[in-house]
GROMACS .gro file of C-alpha atoms in nm:
model
  512
    1MET     CA    1   1.827  -2.818   1.038
    2ALA     CA    2   1.727  -2.694   0.692
    3ASP     CA    3   1.409  -2.492   0.649
    4PRO     CA    4   1.122  -2.684   0.484
    5ALA     CA    5   1.070  -2.641   0.110
    6VAL     CA    6   0.752  -2.595  -0.092
    7ARG     CA    7   0.669  -2.828  -0.381
    8ALA     CA    8   0.740  -2.631  -0.697
    9THR     CA    9   0.494  -2.606  -0.985
   10PRO     CA   10   0.633  -2.759  -1.308
   11ILE     CA   11   0.743  -2.481  -1.543
   12GLU     CA   12   0.539  -2.630  -1.830
   13ASP     CA   13   0.221  -2.593  -1.623
   14ILE     CA   14   0.267  -2.216  -1.598
   15GLU     CA   15   0.201  -2.171  -1.970
   16LYS     CA   16  -0.111  -2.388  -1.944
   17TYR     CA   17  -0.244  -2.185  -1.652
   18LEU     CA   18  -0.182  -1.857  -1.830
   19ASN     CA   19  -0.345  -1.972  -2.155
   20THR     CA   20  -0.652  -2.103  -1.973
   21ALA     CA   21  -0.685  -1.783  -1.770
   22ARG     CA   22  -0.663  -1.572  -2.087
   23LEU     CA   23  -0.924  -1.782  -2.265
   24THR     CA   24  -1.154  -1.739  -1.967
   25PHE     CA   25  -1.107  -1.364  -1.962
   26ASN     CA   26  -1.150  -1.330  -2.337
   27SER     CA   27  -1.478  -1.521  -2.315
   28GLY     CA   28  -1.618  -1.235  -2.106
   29ARG     CA   29  -1.704  -1.463  -1.815
   30SER     CA   30  -1.540  -1.245  -1.550
   31LYS     CA   31  -1.702  -0.914  -1.647
   32PRO     CA   32  -2.065  -0.946  -1.523
   33ILE     CA   33  -2.131  -0.830  -1.169
   34ALA     CA   34  -2.301  -1.162  -1.090
   35TRP     CA   35  -1.977  -1.355  -1.151
   36ARG     CA   36  -1.771  -1.106  -0.952
   37LYS     CA   37  -2.006  -1.129  -0.654
   38GLN     CA   38  -2.014  -1.507  -0.677
   39GLN     CA   39  -1.634  -1.528  -0.665
   40LEU     CA   40  -1.608  -1.276  -0.382
   41ARG     CA   41  -1.859  -1.471  -0.176
   42ALA     CA   42  -1.667  -1.790  -0.251
   43LEU     CA   43  -1.344  -1.626  -0.134
   44TYR     CA   44  -1.520  -1.520   0.185
   45ARG     CA   45  -1.630  -1.879   0.245
   46LEU     CA   46  -1.277  -2.002   0.174
   47ILE     CA   47  -1.145  -1.794   0.463
   48ASP     CA   48  -1.441  -1.831   0.696
   49GLU     CA   49  -1.479  -2.208   0.663
   50ASN     CA   50  -1.106  -2.275   0.703
   51ARG     CA   51  -1.012  -2.053   0.996
   52ASP     CA   52  -0.860  -2.339   1.193
   53LYS     CA   53  -0.656  -2.460   0.897
   54ILE     CA   54  -0.527  -2.108   0.827
   55VAL     CA   55  -0.440  -2.044   1.193
   56ASP     CA   56  -0.265  -2.382   1.213
   57ALA     CA   57  -0.051  -2.299   0.908
   58LEU     CA   58   0.047  -1.963   1.056
   59GLN     CA   59   0.142  -2.124   1.384
   60LYS     CA   60   0.357  -2.379   1.203
   61ASP     CA   61   0.528  -2.114   0.990
   62PHE     CA   62   0.574  -1.848   1.261
   63ARG     CA   63   0.458  -2.000   1.587
   64LYS     CA   64   0.217  -1.709   1.558
   65PRO     CA   65  -0.010  -1.644   1.858
   66THR     CA   66  -0.372  -1.743   1.793
   67THR     CA   67  -0.490  -1.388   1.861
   68GLU     CA   68  -0.252  -1.245   1.602
   69ALA     CA   69  -0.349  -1.512   1.351
   70THR     CA   70  -0.720  -1.434   1.380
   71VAL     CA   71  -0.661  -1.058   1.364
   72LEU     CA   72  -0.507  -1.120   1.022
   73MET     CA   73  -0.850  -1.226   0.898
   74SER     CA   74  -0.929  -0.862   0.815
   75GLY     CA   75  -0.952  -0.989   0.460
   76LEU     CA   76  -1.310  -1.091   0.542
   77ASN     CA   77  -1.406  -0.731   0.618
   78HIS     CA   78  -1.244  -0.617   0.295
   79ILE     CA   79  -1.450  -0.865   0.093
   80VAL     CA   80  -1.773  -0.748   0.257
   81TYR     CA   81  -1.682  -0.383   0.194
   82CYS     CA   82  -1.620  -0.455  -0.174
   83LEU     CA   83  -1.945  -0.652  -0.210
   84GLU     CA   84  -2.143  -0.366  -0.055
   85ASN     CA   85  -1.994  -0.101  -0.282
   86LEU     CA   86  -1.927  -0.289  -0.606
   87PRO     CA   87  -2.251  -0.187  -0.787
   88ASN     CA   88  -2.165   0.182  -0.745
   89TRP     CA   89  -1.799   0.137  -0.837
   90MET     CA   90  -1.891  -0.037  -1.162
   91LYS     CA   91  -2.124   0.238  -1.282
   92PRO     CA   92  -1.992   0.449  -1.571
   93GLU     CA   93  -1.893   0.805  -1.486
   94TYR     CA   94  -2.028   1.096  -1.688
   95PRO     CA   95  -1.779   1.383  -1.678
   96LYS     CA   96  -1.867   1.743  -1.752
   97LYS     CA   97  -1.852   1.813  -2.125
   98GLY     CA   98  -1.694   2.106  -2.303
   99LEU     CA   99  -1.833   2.282  -2.609
  100SER     CA  100  -1.624   2.060  -2.837
  101GLU     CA  101  -1.824   1.757  -2.712
  102PHE     CA  102  -2.158   1.934  -2.761
  103GLY     CA  103  -2.422   1.690  -2.879
  104ALA     CA  104  -2.213   1.383  -2.792
  105ASP     CA  105  -2.241   1.133  -2.509
  106LEU     CA  106  -1.925   1.119  -2.296
  107SER     CA  107  -1.864   0.847  -2.039
  108ILE     CA  108  -1.582   0.672  -1.853
  109ASN     CA  109  -1.623   0.295  -1.835
  110HIS     CA  110  -1.435   0.090  -1.575
  111GLU     CA  111  -1.306  -0.224  -1.744
  112PRO     CA  112  -1.082  -0.504  -1.610
  113PHE     CA  113  -0.722  -0.531  -1.724
  114GLY     CA  114  -0.735  -0.906  -1.791
  115VAL     CA  115  -0.496  -1.166  -1.651
  116CYS     CA  116  -0.328  -1.044  -1.331
  117LEU     CA  117  -0.022  -1.180  -1.153
  118ILE     CA  118  -0.019  -1.143  -0.773
  119ILE     CA  119   0.316  -1.216  -0.606
  120ALA     CA  120   0.272  -1.230  -0.228
  121PRO     CA  121   0.528  -1.206   0.053
  122TRP     CA  122   0.583  -1.435   0.349
  123ASN     CA  123   0.513  -1.202   0.642
  124TYR     CA  124   0.133  -1.210   0.601
  125PRO     CA  125   0.105  -1.500   0.359
  126PHE     CA  126  -0.274  -1.526   0.351
  127GLU     CA  127  -0.382  -1.165   0.386
  128LEU     CA  128  -0.145  -1.037   0.118
  129VAL     CA  129  -0.280  -1.293  -0.127
  130PHE     CA  130  -0.647  -1.246  -0.042
  131LYS     CA  131  -0.665  -0.865  -0.024
  132PRO     CA  132  -0.516  -0.795  -0.369
  133LEU     CA  133  -0.714  -1.089  -0.507
  134THR     CA  134  -1.035  -0.936  -0.369
  135SER     CA  135  -0.967  -0.612  -0.556
  136ALA     CA  136  -0.874  -0.797  -0.874
  137ILE     CA  137  -1.197  -1.001  -0.866
  138ALA     CA  138  -1.408  -0.694  -0.787
  139ALA     CA  139  -1.264  -0.527  -1.097
  140GLY     CA  140  -1.350  -0.830  -1.314
  141ASN     CA  141  -1.004  -0.979  -1.363
  142VAL     CA  142  -0.872  -1.334  -1.354
  143ALA     CA  143  -0.545  -1.409  -1.177
  144VAL     CA  144  -0.240  -1.627  -1.124
  145LEU     CA  145  -0.129  -1.632  -0.760
  146LYS     CA  146   0.230  -1.679  -0.646
  147PRO     CA  147   0.248  -1.738  -0.267
  148SER     CA  148   0.583  -1.707  -0.094
  149GLU     CA  149   0.791  -2.023  -0.095
  150ILE     CA  150   0.925  -1.929   0.250
  151THR     CA  151   0.596  -1.989   0.433
  152VAL     CA  152   0.552  -2.348   0.321
  153ASN     CA  153   0.246  -2.435   0.527
  154ALA     CA  154   0.056  -2.125   0.419
  155ALA     CA  155   0.144  -2.188   0.053
  156ASN     CA  156   0.019  -2.546   0.078
  157VAL     CA  157  -0.314  -2.434   0.225
  158ILE     CA  158  -0.361  -2.169  -0.045
  159THR     CA  159  -0.279  -2.425  -0.315
  160GLU     CA  160  -0.534  -2.665  -0.169
  161LEU     CA  161  -0.820  -2.420  -0.111
  162ILE     CA  162  -0.818  -2.190  -0.416
  163PRO     CA  163  -0.938  -2.459  -0.664
  164MET     CA  164  -1.190  -2.587  -0.408
  165TYR     CA  165  -1.372  -2.252  -0.389
  166LEU     CA  166  -1.291  -2.031  -0.688
  167ASP     CA  167  -1.346  -2.067  -1.064
  168ASN     CA  168  -1.096  -2.335  -1.174
  169GLU     CA  169  -1.052  -2.174  -1.516
  170ALA     CA  170  -0.996  -1.822  -1.382
  171PHE     CA  171  -0.763  -1.860  -1.083
  172PHE     CA  172  -0.441  -2.058  -1.053
  173VAL     CA  173  -0.167  -2.101  -0.793
  174VAL     CA  174   0.201  -2.131  -0.887
  175ASN     CA  175   0.448  -2.244  -0.620
  176GLY     CA  176   0.827  -2.231  -0.618
  177GLY     CA  177   1.123  -2.001  -0.580
  178VAL     CA  178   1.332  -1.790  -0.815
  179PRO     CA  179   1.305  -2.021  -1.124
  180GLU     CA  180   0.925  -2.033  -1.110
  181THR     CA  181   0.891  -1.661  -1.038
  182THR     CA  182   1.127  -1.581  -1.325
  183ALA     CA  183   0.924  -1.804  -1.556
  184LEU     CA  184   0.611  -1.613  -1.458
  185LEU     CA  185   0.773  -1.274  -1.514
  186GLU     CA  186   0.900  -1.373  -1.858
  187ARG     CA  187   0.541  -1.413  -1.972
  188LYS     CA  188   0.303  -1.133  -2.056
  189PHE     CA  189   0.046  -1.045  -1.792
  190ASP     CA  190  -0.197  -0.755  -1.806
  191HIS     CA  191  -0.117  -0.639  -1.453
  192ILE     CA  192   0.137  -0.736  -1.185
  193THR     CA  193   0.112  -0.682  -0.810
  194TYR     CA  194   0.416  -0.744  -0.595
  195THR     CA  195   0.452  -0.704  -0.220
  196GLY     CA  196   0.801  -0.733  -0.076
  197SER     CA  197   1.141  -0.569  -0.069
  198THR     CA  198   1.251  -0.265  -0.269
  199ALA     CA  199   1.538  -0.463  -0.424
  200VAL     CA  200   1.309  -0.731  -0.565
  201GLY     CA  201   1.054  -0.464  -0.659
  202LYS     CA  202   1.310  -0.320  -0.901
  203ILE     CA  203   1.352  -0.664  -1.059
  204ILE     CA  204   0.975  -0.703  -1.094
  205MET     CA  205   0.946  -0.361  -1.255
  206SER     CA  206   1.226  -0.429  -1.502
  207HIS     CA  207   1.051  -0.747  -1.619
  208ALA     CA  208   0.716  -0.567  -1.640
  209ALA     CA  209   0.875  -0.294  -1.852
  210LYS     CA  210   0.957  -0.547  -2.125
  211HIS     CA  211   0.585  -0.598  -2.181
  212LEU     CA  212   0.477  -0.247  -2.073
  213THR     CA  213   0.273  -0.413  -1.800
  214PRO     CA  214   0.131  -0.184  -1.528
  215VAL     CA  215   0.239  -0.268  -1.174
  216ILE     CA  216   0.145  -0.213  -0.814
  217LEU     CA  217   0.451  -0.234  -0.591
  218GLU     CA  218   0.386  -0.253  -0.217
  219LEU     CA  219   0.740  -0.225  -0.084
  220GLY     CA  220   0.891  -0.140   0.251
  221GLY     CA  221   1.136   0.105   0.396
  222LYS     CA  222   1.221   0.231   0.741
  223SER     CA  223   0.901   0.380   0.885
  224PRO     CA  224   1.000   0.642   1.145
  225VAL     CA  225   0.839   0.740   1.474
  226VAL     CA  226   0.861   1.109   1.570
  227ILE     CA  227   0.822   1.202   1.938
  228ASP     CA  228   0.707   1.562   1.993
  229PRO     CA  229   0.941   1.739   2.242
  230LYS     CA  230   0.635   1.907   2.397
  231LEU     CA  231   0.497   1.576   2.531
  232SER     CA  232   0.506   1.511   2.905
  233SER     CA  233   0.644   1.201   3.073
  234ALA     CA  234   0.287   1.081   3.126
  235ASP     CA  235   0.216   1.130   2.756
  236VAL     CA  236   0.527   0.930   2.666
  237ALA     CA  237   0.412   0.642   2.886
  238ARG     CA  238   0.088   0.633   2.687
  239VAL     CA  239   0.285   0.648   2.361
  240CYS     CA  240   0.491   0.345   2.457
  241ARG     CA  241   0.189   0.123   2.523
  242ARG     CA  242   0.094   0.161   2.157
  243LEU     CA  243   0.447   0.173   2.020
  244VAL     CA  244   0.559  -0.153   2.183
  245ALA     CA  245   0.241  -0.339   2.087
  246THR     CA  246   0.259  -0.240   1.720
  247LYS     CA  247   0.636  -0.278   1.684
  248PHE     CA  248   0.650  -0.633   1.819
  249PHE     CA  249   0.328  -0.760   1.660
  250ASN     CA  250   0.425  -1.057   1.440
  251ALA     CA  251   0.775  -1.020   1.589
  252GLY     CA  252   0.822  -0.698   1.395
  253GLN     CA  253   0.773  -0.870   1.058
  254THR     CA  254   0.530  -0.609   0.924
  255CYS     CA  255   0.596  -0.373   0.634
  256VAL     CA  256   0.446  -0.077   0.824
  257ALA     CA  257   0.596  -0.162   1.163
  258PRO     CA  258   0.771   0.127   1.340
  259ASP     CA  259   1.134   0.087   1.234
  260TYR     CA  260   1.312   0.352   1.439
  261VAL     CA  261   1.232   0.630   1.687
  262LEU     CA  262   1.343   0.993   1.673
  263CYS     CA  263   1.337   1.116   2.033
  264PRO     CA  264   1.442   1.450   2.192
  265PRO     CA  265   1.712   1.422   2.464
  266HIS     CA  266   1.494   1.526   2.760
  267LEU     CA  267   1.236   1.252   2.684
  268MET     CA  268   1.490   0.973   2.638
  269GLU     CA  269   1.469   0.859   3.001
  270PRO     CA  270   1.087   0.837   3.027
  271LEU     CA  271   1.069   0.680   2.679
  272THR     CA  272   1.319   0.402   2.746
  273THR     CA  273   1.175   0.334   3.092
  274ALA     CA  274   0.821   0.303   2.954
  275ILE     CA  275   0.935   0.082   2.666
  276ARG     CA  276   1.114  -0.154   2.905
  277GLU     CA  277   0.808  -0.170   3.132
  278ASN     CA  278   0.570  -0.247   2.847
  279VAL     CA  279   0.790  -0.517   2.694
  280LEU     CA  280   0.798  -0.683   3.036
  281LYS     CA  281   0.423  -0.640   3.080
  282TYR     CA  282   0.334  -0.781   2.736
  283PHE     CA  283   0.584  -1.067   2.707
  284GLY     CA  284   0.719  -1.137   3.056
  285GLU     CA  285   1.075  -1.182   3.178
  286ASP     CA  286   1.148  -1.435   2.903
  287ALA     CA  287   0.964  -1.361   2.578
  288SER     CA  288   1.066  -1.700   2.439
  289GLN     CA  289   0.815  -1.852   2.682
  290SER     CA  290   0.538  -1.606   2.597
  291PRO     CA  291   0.244  -1.745   2.397
  292ASP     CA  292   0.198  -1.396   2.253
  293PHE     CA  293   0.535  -1.353   2.081
  294ALA     CA  294   0.591  -1.495   1.732
  295ARG     CA  295   0.906  -1.640   1.578
  296ILE     CA  296   1.112  -1.528   1.280
  297VAL     CA  297   1.005  -1.692   0.957
  298ASN     CA  298   1.329  -1.884   0.886
  299THR     CA  299   1.692  -1.924   0.991
  300ASN     CA  300   1.829  -1.689   0.724
  301HIS     CA  301   1.621  -1.397   0.851
  302THR     CA  302   1.701  -1.492   1.211
  303ARG     CA  303   2.074  -1.467   1.134
  304ARG     CA  304   2.026  -1.140   0.946
  305ILE     CA  305   1.835  -0.970   1.230
  306GLY     CA  306   2.058  -1.118   1.499
  307GLY     CA  307   2.367  -1.002   1.312
  308LEU     CA  308   2.238  -0.644   1.296
  309ILE     CA  309   2.167  -0.650   1.669
  310ASP     CA  310   2.511  -0.790   1.754
  311ARG     CA  311   2.688  -0.530   1.543
  312GLN     CA  312   2.482  -0.249   1.695
  313LYS     CA  313   2.549  -0.367   2.051
  314VAL     CA  314   2.925  -0.322   2.008
  315THR     CA  315   2.896   0.013   1.829
  316PRO     CA  316   3.021   0.299   2.052
  317GLY     CA  317   2.739   0.489   2.221
  318SER     CA  318   2.483   0.208   2.195
  319VAL     CA  319   2.282   0.127   2.508
  320VAL     CA  320   2.070  -0.189   2.518
  321ILE     CA  321   1.742  -0.094   2.685
  322THR     CA  322   1.596  -0.442   2.667
  323GLY     CA  323   1.663  -0.768   2.483
  324GLY     CA  324   1.957  -0.831   2.255
  325LYS     CA  325   1.959  -1.212   2.254
  326TRP     CA  326   1.870  -1.445   1.968
  327ASP     CA  327   1.877  -1.815   1.886
  328GLU     CA  328   1.904  -1.947   1.531
  329ALA     CA  329   1.789  -2.300   1.614
  330THR     CA  330   1.450  -2.186   1.745
  331ARG     CA  331   1.424  -1.881   1.514
  332TYR     CA  332   1.384  -1.663   1.822
  333VAL     CA  333   1.493  -1.301   1.844
  334GLU     CA  334   1.427  -1.132   2.176
  335PRO     CA  335   1.226  -0.806   2.172
  336THR     CA  336   1.518  -0.565   2.149
  337VAL     CA  337   1.541  -0.189   2.197
  338ILE     CA  338   1.873  -0.006   2.167
  339ALA     CA  339   1.926   0.364   2.241
  340GLY     CA  340   2.219   0.582   2.142
  341VAL     CA  341   2.197   0.468   1.779
  342ARG     CA  342   2.351   0.697   1.519
  343GLY     CA  343   2.196   0.761   1.181
  344ASP     CA  344   2.466   0.547   1.020
  345GLY     CA  345   2.453   0.265   1.278
  346PRO     CA  346   2.404  -0.102   1.183
  347LEU     CA  347   2.033  -0.099   1.273
  348MET     CA  348   1.985   0.202   1.043
  349GLU     CA  349   2.138   0.041   0.734
  350GLN     CA  350   1.822  -0.132   0.611
  351GLU     CA  351   1.462  -0.206   0.697
  352ILE     CA  352   1.490  -0.426   1.006
  353PHE     CA  353   1.176  -0.636   0.954
  354GLY     CA  354   1.215  -0.794   1.294
  355PRO     CA  355   1.181  -0.730   1.670
  356ALA     CA  356   1.458  -0.470   1.705
  357LEU     CA  357   1.389  -0.100   1.761
  358PRO     CA  358   1.670   0.160   1.744
  359ILE     CA  359   1.624   0.496   1.915
  360VAL     CA  360   1.800   0.793   1.754
  361GLN     CA  361   1.840   1.111   1.958
  362CYS     CA  362   1.700   1.412   1.775
  363ALA     CA  363   1.699   1.773   1.899
  364GLY     CA  364   1.354   1.874   1.778
  365ILE     CA  365   1.086   1.860   1.511
  366ASP     CA  366   1.285   2.046   1.244
  367GLU     CA  367   1.578   1.809   1.284
  368ALA     CA  368   1.343   1.509   1.272
  369ILE     CA  369   1.187   1.632   0.949
  370GLU     CA  370   1.530   1.687   0.794
  371PHE     CA  371   1.643   1.339   0.903
  372ILE     CA  372   1.340   1.173   0.742
  373ARG     CA  373   1.317   1.388   0.432
  374ASP     CA  374   1.683   1.419   0.337
  375GLY     CA  375   1.831   1.095   0.470
  376PRO     CA  376   1.896   0.767   0.288
  377HIS     CA  377   1.554   0.628   0.389
  378ALA     CA  378   1.337   0.910   0.255
  379ARG     CA  379   0.977   0.853   0.146
  380PRO     CA  380   0.897   0.562   0.379
  381LEU     CA  381   0.586   0.349   0.355
  382ALA     CA  382   0.453   0.497   0.680
  383LEU     CA  383   0.525   0.786   0.915
  384TYR     CA  384   0.417   0.793   1.279
  385VAL     CA  385   0.390   1.115   1.480
  386PHE     CA  386   0.314   1.120   1.851
  387THR     CA  387   0.195   1.465   1.954
  388LYS     CA  388  -0.094   1.654   2.114
  389ASP     CA  389  -0.043   1.950   1.885
  390LYS     CA  390  -0.220   1.944   1.549
  391ALA     CA  391   0.013   2.209   1.409
  392THR     CA  392   0.312   1.986   1.487
  393ALA     CA  393   0.147   1.684   1.326
  394ASP     CA  394   0.064   1.891   1.018
  395GLN     CA  395   0.418   2.026   1.003
  396VAL     CA  396   0.575   1.680   1.012
  397HIS     CA  397   0.356   1.500   0.761
  398GLY     CA  398   0.331   1.810   0.544
  399SER     CA  399   0.709   1.835   0.514
  400ALA     CA  400   0.821   1.470   0.510
  401VAL     CA  401   0.679   1.265   0.223
  402SER     CA  402   0.548   0.917   0.309
  403GLY     CA  403   0.302   0.658   0.183
  404SER     CA  404   0.075   0.713   0.483
  405VAL     CA  405   0.080   0.887   0.819
  406VAL     CA  406  -0.070   0.796   1.156
  407ILE     CA  407  -0.099   1.038   1.446
  408ASN     CA  408  -0.063   0.888   1.794
  409ASP     CA  409  -0.067   0.524   1.689
  410ALA     CA  410   0.092   0.294   1.433
  411THR     CA  411   0.007   0.033   1.164
  412PHE     CA  412  -0.372   0.071   1.187
  413GLN     CA  413  -0.396   0.260   0.858
  414TYR     CA  414  -0.363  -0.078   0.684
  415ALA     CA  415  -0.699  -0.189   0.823
  416ALA     CA  416  -0.891   0.107   0.675
  417ASP     CA  417  -1.081  -0.051   0.384
  418SER     CA  418  -1.220   0.284   0.269
  419ALA     CA  419  -0.877   0.450   0.238
  420PRO     CA  420  -0.591   0.385  -0.006
  421PHE     CA  421  -0.284   0.195   0.106
  422GLY     CA  422   0.044   0.225  -0.080
  423GLY     CA  423   0.394   0.363  -0.088
  424ILE     CA  424   0.578   0.637  -0.271
  425GLY     CA  425   0.925   0.638  -0.420
  426ALA     CA  426   1.135   0.352  -0.286
  427SER     CA  427   0.845   0.232  -0.070
  428GLY     CA  428   0.628   0.154  -0.369
  429MET     CA  429   0.376   0.278  -0.623
  430GLY     CA  430   0.005   0.234  -0.673
  431THR     CA  431  -0.260   0.186  -0.406
  432LEU     CA  432  -0.483  -0.094  -0.284
  433HIS     CA  433  -0.791  -0.141  -0.063
  434GLY     CA  434  -1.156  -0.064  -0.124
  435LYS     CA  435  -1.244   0.160  -0.415
  436TYR     CA  436  -0.878   0.246  -0.466
  437GLY     CA  437  -0.796  -0.121  -0.513
  438PHE     CA  438  -1.086  -0.157  -0.757
  439MET     CA  439  -0.963   0.144  -0.953
  440ALA     CA  440  -0.604   0.014  -0.952
  441TYR     CA  441  -0.712  -0.309  -1.123
  442THR     CA  442  -0.930  -0.123  -1.373
  443HIS     CA  443  -0.872   0.045  -1.707
  444HIS     CA  444  -1.071   0.367  -1.722
  445LYS     CA  445  -1.187   0.380  -2.082
  446THR     CA  446  -1.324   0.699  -2.232
  447VAL     CA  447  -1.623   0.646  -2.462
  448LEU     CA  448  -1.743   0.937  -2.676
  449ALA     CA  449  -2.047   0.872  -2.895
  450LYS     CA  450  -2.180   1.121  -3.150
  451PRO     CA  451  -2.511   1.077  -3.332
  452LEU     CA  452  -2.541   1.042  -3.710
  453THR     CA  453  -2.810   1.308  -3.744
  454TRP     CA  454  -2.890   1.620  -3.946
  455PHE     CA  455  -2.840   1.837  -3.636
  456ALA     CA  456  -2.493   1.695  -3.567
  457ASP     CA  457  -2.388   1.754  -3.929
  458HIS     CA  458  -2.503   2.116  -3.923
  459THR     CA  459  -2.333   2.178  -3.589
  460ASP     CA  460  -2.003   2.064  -3.744
  461ASP     CA  461  -2.065   2.287  -4.045
  462PHE     CA  462  -2.143   2.584  -3.822
  463ILE     CA  463  -1.810   2.566  -3.639
  464GLY     CA  464  -1.619   2.518  -3.963
  465ARG     CA  465  -1.486   2.174  -3.884
  466PHE     CA  466  -1.440   2.054  -4.242
  467PRO     CA  467  -1.225   2.186  -4.530
  468PRO     CA  468  -1.202   2.416  -4.716
  469TYR     CA  469  -1.121   2.638  -4.418
  470SER     CA  470  -1.174   3.013  -4.401
  471GLN     CA  471  -1.097   3.285  -4.150
  472LYS     CA  472  -1.462   3.288  -4.057
  473SER     CA  473  -1.465   2.914  -3.987
  474LEU     CA  474  -1.137   2.943  -3.794
  475ASN     CA  475  -1.285   3.218  -3.575
  476ALA     CA  476  -1.592   3.005  -3.510
  477LEU     CA  477  -1.381   2.700  -3.428
  478GLU     CA  478  -1.164   2.898  -3.186
  479LYS     CA  479  -1.469   3.028  -3.002
  480VAL     CA  480  -1.593   2.673  -2.953
  481ALA     CA  481  -1.269   2.484  -2.887
  482GLU     CA  482  -1.031   2.730  -2.723
  483ARG     CA  483  -1.055   2.777  -2.348
  484ARG     CA  484  -0.940   3.092  -2.170
  485LEU     CA  485  -0.744   3.109  -1.847
  486PRO     CA  486  -0.972   3.182  -1.550
  487SER     CA  487  -0.920   3.516  -1.382
  488GLU     CA  488  -0.684   3.505  -1.086
  489LYS     CA  489  -0.894   3.770  -0.916
  490ASN     CA  490  -1.181   3.660  -0.700
  491MET     CA  491  -1.528   3.810  -0.718
  492VAL     CA  492  -1.470   4.049  -0.428
  493SER     CA  493  -1.154   4.194  -0.579
  494THR     CA  494  -1.329   4.222  -0.915
  495LEU     CA  495  -1.618   4.416  -0.761
  496LEU     CA  496  -1.375   4.639  -0.574
  497SER     CA  497  -1.189   4.708  -0.898
  498VAL     CA  498  -1.512   4.797  -1.075
  499ALA     CA  499  -1.615   5.023  -0.787
  500ALA     CA  500  -1.274   5.192  -0.785
  501ALA     CA  501  -1.294   5.248  -1.159
  502GLY     CA  502  -1.642   5.393  -1.120
  503LEU     CA  503  -1.535   5.629  -0.843
  504SER     CA  504  -1.234   5.736  -1.048
  505TYR     CA  505  -1.460   5.811  -1.344
  506LEU     CA  506  -1.702   6.013  -1.127
  507ALA     CA  507  -1.412   6.204  -0.973
  508LYS     CA  508  -1.281   6.297  -1.317
  509ARG     CA  509  -1.628   6.409  -1.426
  510TRP     CA  510  -1.667   6.615  -1.109
  511ARG     CA  511  -1.329   6.787  -1.157
  512SER     CA  512  -1.414   6.865  -1.515
   0.00000   0.00000   0.00000
């Protein structure tokens, strides 16, 4: 049976939406804090008053457990956080002035970019529309939203609710697939946010480059889990409670989900035993009957994940710890863990984005760092280190570059509204959430204002700013404008040097 399709927005409507949004922005309507707060409160009501409708859409698209669906409402907390802090974020900054700015007022004003395009993925179809939109509104922008065409029910709800709650001349929803997305990207926006795969991120960036449009790319990658060899079997059992829960949340369809595990040989047995026990505890003997295990979003992704699992199962050295079955008709992939996976195995070819977890044997921390840093999946979106030793944690995340790092847990960094979230390298660029999201959707404009006064004129004359120039005026200008390198010596070493010089002088005087 074919997957359901979303009703596409007519291409001619896209131009109308964009023109209306630009007229609204140019009118200045979106800049006052009152409008921003009004729209943020309206977005909060949109989510809060339609919880059942949102949960129902997620259950239809994913057969998502009710608990998981309601956890995804963290967008409400993000809105509240932005409302509480917006007045301070909007205030101009007054940086320290140098002598060349003497007598002038110097400020940094935070101004909105204008008309933003937000292209959302299917794995969290509401949250990854609402969170970027919250930041865009807080910064004073207007926006065109492009929900994923894969999650049809979620897209329909977003299309219905946005015009019911938000400014109808500032926010628009465009539905469709590649033709509609291409039509959007061919037009000039002032900012583009895309969440999705690295491959499509490159396409987005190439289109944005034609208009020199700034972008935020929240991409993916294979987020590794590093197991410290110094952990005990009891520690590993505790690790697996958290690892299994975060890996199989949303059936593994999370951009920051643990993608593979690097485990030392002597901990392989306790690790695999604890993983098997926790999968059984969380989802039962048959996870297809569990109300707490979601489905894959469509048949194409089911076949992709199932194909990777099947190829890995027949690869020499592979040991299926649990799972391994899948069914295209019901979009079900069993929670699967396979040990004995090589770095070039099928499950290591790409981001899995599903309920399959490969375990790669790794001798120690140095080898794990080298594998992450120098391998084909370097600079992941997230890095997870399970250890009791702070020095080990610091060594791993200090040596292997990643978008974020979590010690002794996984995925929860995304929920931190006060901290930036974003990738690096192939896992993305730019950051979102809280103040960092506000700043990402903001142009930071320097404003320098000098007075037209007698004093200002004579200050310019004193430093020799105007022709005809002389050596005297050049010397004066250099004293004002040129900055000297700070001394590399600290105060203590300077005092010691002075004391040594003084003692040397006294010694010479005494000898003479």
